[in-house]
Amino acid sequence: MEAKVNHLQRCLDGIYKVIRNANDILCGISQPSVCSEVLQSPQGVAYISGVNEVYKVAKRVEGGMKELSIDNEKLHNCLRDIELIWNNLQAFLSLSPSVLQMLSSELTPDCSAVTDSANGQNETCGVCLLRTANELNGKVNSVLYNSCHYHASCANFWLNCVDSNLPGLIAAEGRSQALDQASLAVPANELHGHQL
């Protein structure tokens, strides 16, 4: 359990940093009209959409914690801090209603319970510890590497913001314990065929 808590702590710390950085950038823009122009530019929309994806990882982590009954005060405090900084960021996004509307329509991550698939394989994300066997608009949204499943956005976040090796924790308590990180680490340059 301690390995899972440490893993989730690293993940949540990285999420907080990404959202705080976005918040700091927008705080640095002194004119609301300039902030609105930045948010409505193609680059601004892409940036905020990426930050939104990171926030969805936080919501998945929260769901994974609930499903696995991980009750840790430090993790709960991190989640609270993420919610506070996200709410602050949304105040800036209100300067651009079209961007805010786009993000709210995307903000429902699948927090499905951790279960085994019909063929008996555990399809639990190695980052957020939630089930990955889901399809989004007919598109599979997961990556399989070294017998470990990941939501594409969770793997993308982990590789770009936390560590260059994907974690290999398996959530199903009945079959696994924290696995040796070195044996399951996935170098970022070995994920062929998946845009992360």
Protein backbone atom coordinates (compact mmCIF):
# COMPACT_ATOMS: atom_id res chain seq x y z
CA MET A 1 0.00 0.00 0.00
CA GLU A 2 2.87 2.38 0.77
CA ALA A 3 4.18 2.03 -2.79
CA LYS A 4 0.75 3.01 -4.16
CA VAL A 5 0.56 6.03 -1.86
CA ASN A 6 4.05 7.18 -2.90
CA HIS A 7 3.16 6.67 -6.56
CA LEU A 8 -0.09 8.63 -6.22
CA GLN A 9 1.71 11.38 -4.29
CA ARG A 10 4.21 11.85 -7.14
CA CYS A 11 1.36 11.94 -9.63
CA LEU A 12 -0.69 14.48 -7.68
CA ASP A 13 2.35 16.68 -7.04
CA GLY A 14 3.00 16.79 -10.79
CA ILE A 15 -0.65 17.61 -11.53
CA TYR A 16 -0.61 20.44 -9.03
CA LYS A 17 2.54 21.90 -10.61
CA VAL A 18 1.04 21.86 -14.12
CA ILE A 19 -2.20 23.55 -13.05
CA ARG A 20 -0.38 26.03 -10.82
CA ASN A 21 1.93 26.94 -13.72
CA ALA A 22 -1.07 27.63 -15.97
CA ASN A 23 -2.62 29.69 -13.20
CA ASP A 24 0.62 31.67 -12.74
CA ILE A 25 0.86 32.36 -16.47
CA LEU A 26 -2.67 33.74 -16.61
CA CYS A 27 -2.13 35.73 -13.39
CA GLY A 28 0.81 37.41 -15.10
CA ILE A 29 -1.45 38.90 -17.78
CA SER A 30 -2.56 42.26 -16.43
CA GLN A 31 -5.32 43.11 -18.91
CA PRO A 32 -8.49 40.95 -19.02
CA SER A 33 -8.87 41.66 -22.74
CA VAL A 34 -5.35 40.35 -23.40
CA CYS A 35 -6.04 37.27 -21.25
CA SER A 36 -9.22 36.62 -23.24
CA GLU A 37 -7.33 37.01 -26.53
CA VAL A 38 -4.65 34.57 -25.36
CA LEU A 39 -7.26 32.02 -24.26
CA GLN A 40 -9.11 32.24 -27.57
CA SER A 41 -6.01 31.85 -29.75
CA PRO A 42 -5.41 28.38 -31.21
CA GLN A 43 -2.31 28.01 -29.04
CA GLY A 44 -4.20 29.13 -25.94
CA VAL A 45 -7.04 26.70 -26.59
CA ALA A 46 -4.55 23.85 -27.13
CA TYR A 47 -2.65 24.74 -23.95
CA ILE A 48 -5.77 24.97 -21.78
CA SER A 49 -7.10 21.76 -23.32
CA GLY A 50 -3.85 20.04 -22.28
CA VAL A 51 -4.16 21.42 -18.75
CA ASN A 52 -7.74 20.13 -18.72
CA GLU A 53 -6.45 16.64 -19.63
CA VAL A 54 -4.07 16.83 -16.67
CA TYR A 55 -6.97 17.79 -14.40
CA LYS A 56 -8.87 14.74 -15.68
CA VAL A 57 -5.94 12.58 -14.57
CA ALA A 58 -6.40 14.06 -11.07
CA LYS A 59 -10.08 13.10 -11.16
CA ARG A 60 -9.16 9.57 -12.25
CA VAL A 61 -6.61 9.31 -9.43
CA GLU A 62 -9.32 10.43 -7.01
CA GLY A 63 -11.62 7.75 -8.44
CA GLY A 64 -8.88 5.12 -8.12
CA MET A 65 -8.33 6.09 -4.51
CA LYS A 66 -12.04 5.70 -3.78
CA GLU A 67 -12.30 2.36 -5.57
CA LEU A 68 -9.29 0.96 -3.72
CA SER A 69 -10.25 2.57 -0.39
CA ILE A 70 -6.97 4.46 -0.18
CA ASP A 71 -7.55 6.87 2.66
CA ASN A 72 -4.45 9.00 3.15
CA GLU A 73 -4.56 12.50 4.61
CA LYS A 74 -1.62 13.76 2.56
CA LEU A 75 -3.21 12.55 -0.69
CA HIS A 76 -6.55 14.10 0.26
CA ASN A 77 -4.78 17.39 0.98
CA CYS A 78 -3.13 17.24 -2.46
CA LEU A 79 -6.50 16.63 -4.10
CA ARG A 80 -7.97 19.56 -2.16
CA ASP A 81 -5.09 21.82 -3.28
CA ILE A 82 -5.60 20.72 -6.89
CA GLU A 83 -9.31 21.57 -6.67
CA LEU A 84 -8.51 25.01 -5.24
CA ILE A 85 -5.97 25.87 -7.93
CA TRP A 86 -8.28 24.47 -10.64
CA ASN A 87 -11.15 26.63 -9.39
CA ASN A 88 -8.85 29.64 -9.45
CA LEU A 89 -7.83 28.80 -13.03
CA GLN A 90 -11.49 28.56 -14.02
CA ALA A 91 -11.96 32.17 -12.90
CA PHE A 92 -9.53 33.16 -15.67
CA LEU A 93 -11.29 30.87 -18.12
CA SER A 94 -14.54 32.72 -17.46
CA LEU A 95 -12.99 35.56 -19.49
CA SER A 96 -13.46 33.30 -22.48
CA PRO A 97 -16.88 31.61 -22.26
CA SER A 98 -16.34 29.57 -25.43
CA VAL A 99 -13.17 27.97 -23.99
CA LEU A 100 -14.87 27.37 -20.63
CA GLN A 101 -17.84 25.75 -22.36
CA MET A 102 -15.55 23.52 -24.44
CA LEU A 103 -13.71 22.36 -21.33
CA SER A 104 -16.83 21.69 -19.28
CA SER A 105 -18.15 19.44 -22.02
CA GLU A 106 -14.90 17.44 -21.89
CA LEU A 107 -14.64 17.25 -18.10
CA THR A 108 -16.24 13.93 -17.33
CA PRO A 109 -13.46 11.35 -17.16
CA ASP A 110 -14.47 7.71 -16.95
CA CYS A 111 -13.95 6.70 -13.34
CA SER A 112 -15.17 3.14 -13.81
CA ALA A 113 -14.61 0.65 -11.09
CA VAL A 114 -11.50 -1.50 -11.14
CA THR A 115 -12.62 -4.81 -12.60
CA ASP A 116 -11.25 -7.70 -14.57
CA SER A 117 -12.21 -7.90 -18.23
CA ALA A 118 -14.18 -10.78 -19.72
CA ASN A 119 -10.97 -12.56 -20.78
CA GLY A 120 -9.65 -12.44 -17.22
CA GLN A 121 -6.93 -9.83 -17.75
CA ASN A 122 -6.58 -6.97 -15.34
CA GLU A 123 -7.01 -3.78 -17.36
CA THR A 124 -6.12 -1.31 -14.65
CA CYS A 125 -4.23 1.87 -15.50
CA GLY A 126 -0.72 1.79 -14.05
CA VAL A 127 -0.95 5.52 -13.29
CA CYS A 128 -4.43 6.28 -11.90
CA LEU A 129 -5.36 2.72 -10.83
CA LEU A 130 -8.73 2.79 -12.62
CA ARG A 131 -10.04 0.44 -15.29
CA THR A 132 -8.84 1.27 -18.84
CA ALA A 133 -11.18 -0.92 -20.87
CA ASN A 134 -13.29 1.90 -22.18
CA GLU A 135 -14.04 3.41 -25.53
CA LEU A 136 -14.53 7.09 -26.08
CA ASN A 137 -16.59 7.96 -29.18
CA GLY A 138 -15.65 4.61 -30.72
CA LYS A 139 -11.95 5.22 -30.09
CA VAL A 140 -9.96 3.08 -27.68
CA ASN A 141 -8.30 5.41 -25.21
CA SER A 142 -5.67 3.14 -23.68
CA VAL A 143 -2.12 1.96 -24.18
CA LEU A 144 -0.78 -1.52 -23.41
CA TYR A 145 2.90 -1.91 -22.77
CA ASN A 146 4.82 -4.66 -21.03
CA SER A 147 1.55 -6.27 -19.85
CA CYS A 148 0.50 -3.05 -18.14
CA HIS A 149 -2.44 -0.90 -19.24
CA TYR A 150 -2.60 2.89 -19.19
CA HIS A 151 -5.10 5.55 -20.16
CA ALA A 152 -3.37 7.41 -22.99
CA SER A 153 -3.67 10.74 -21.17
CA CYS A 154 -2.37 9.24 -17.91
CA ALA A 155 0.68 7.80 -19.67
CA ASN A 156 1.21 11.06 -21.54
CA PHE A 157 1.07 13.07 -18.31
CA TRP A 158 3.37 10.69 -16.42
CA LEU A 159 6.01 10.59 -19.16
CA ASN A 160 6.01 14.35 -19.72
CA CYS A 161 5.58 15.64 -16.16
CA VAL A 162 6.57 13.01 -13.60
CA ASP A 163 9.11 10.48 -14.87
CA SER A 164 10.48 9.17 -18.16
CA ASN A 165 9.50 5.63 -17.12
CA LEU A 166 5.90 4.51 -16.78
CA PRO A 167 5.00 3.04 -13.40
CA GLY A 168 3.90 -0.56 -13.20
CA LEU A 169 1.59 -0.78 -10.21
CA ILE A 170 -1.31 -3.19 -10.52
CA ALA A 171 -4.42 -2.32 -8.53
CA ALA A 172 -6.20 -5.62 -7.94
CA GLU A 173 -5.29 -6.41 -4.34
CA GLY A 174 -6.26 -10.06 -4.62
CA ARG A 175 -3.65 -10.83 -7.25
CA SER A 176 -0.83 -8.40 -6.77
CA GLN A 177 1.29 -6.32 -4.55
CA ALA A 178 3.46 -3.36 -5.44
CA LEU A 179 5.70 -4.67 -8.17
CA ASP A 180 9.39 -4.04 -8.53
CA GLN A 181 9.51 -0.62 -10.21
CA ALA A 182 12.72 -1.40 -12.09
CA SER A 183 11.31 -4.54 -13.70
CA LEU A 184 8.17 -2.78 -14.93
CA ALA A 185 9.55 0.63 -15.83
CA VAL A 186 8.84 1.53 -19.44
CA PRO A 187 11.33 3.89 -21.08
CA ALA A 188 9.49 6.69 -22.88
CA ASN A 189 11.32 6.06 -26.14
CA GLU A 190 10.02 2.47 -26.28
CA LEU A 191 6.32 3.34 -26.62
CA HIS A 192 6.14 2.88 -30.39
CA GLY A 193 3.00 3.67 -32.29
CA HIS A 194 1.30 5.72 -29.59
CA GLN A 195 1.30 9.47 -29.53
CA LEU A 196 1.76 10.49 -25.96
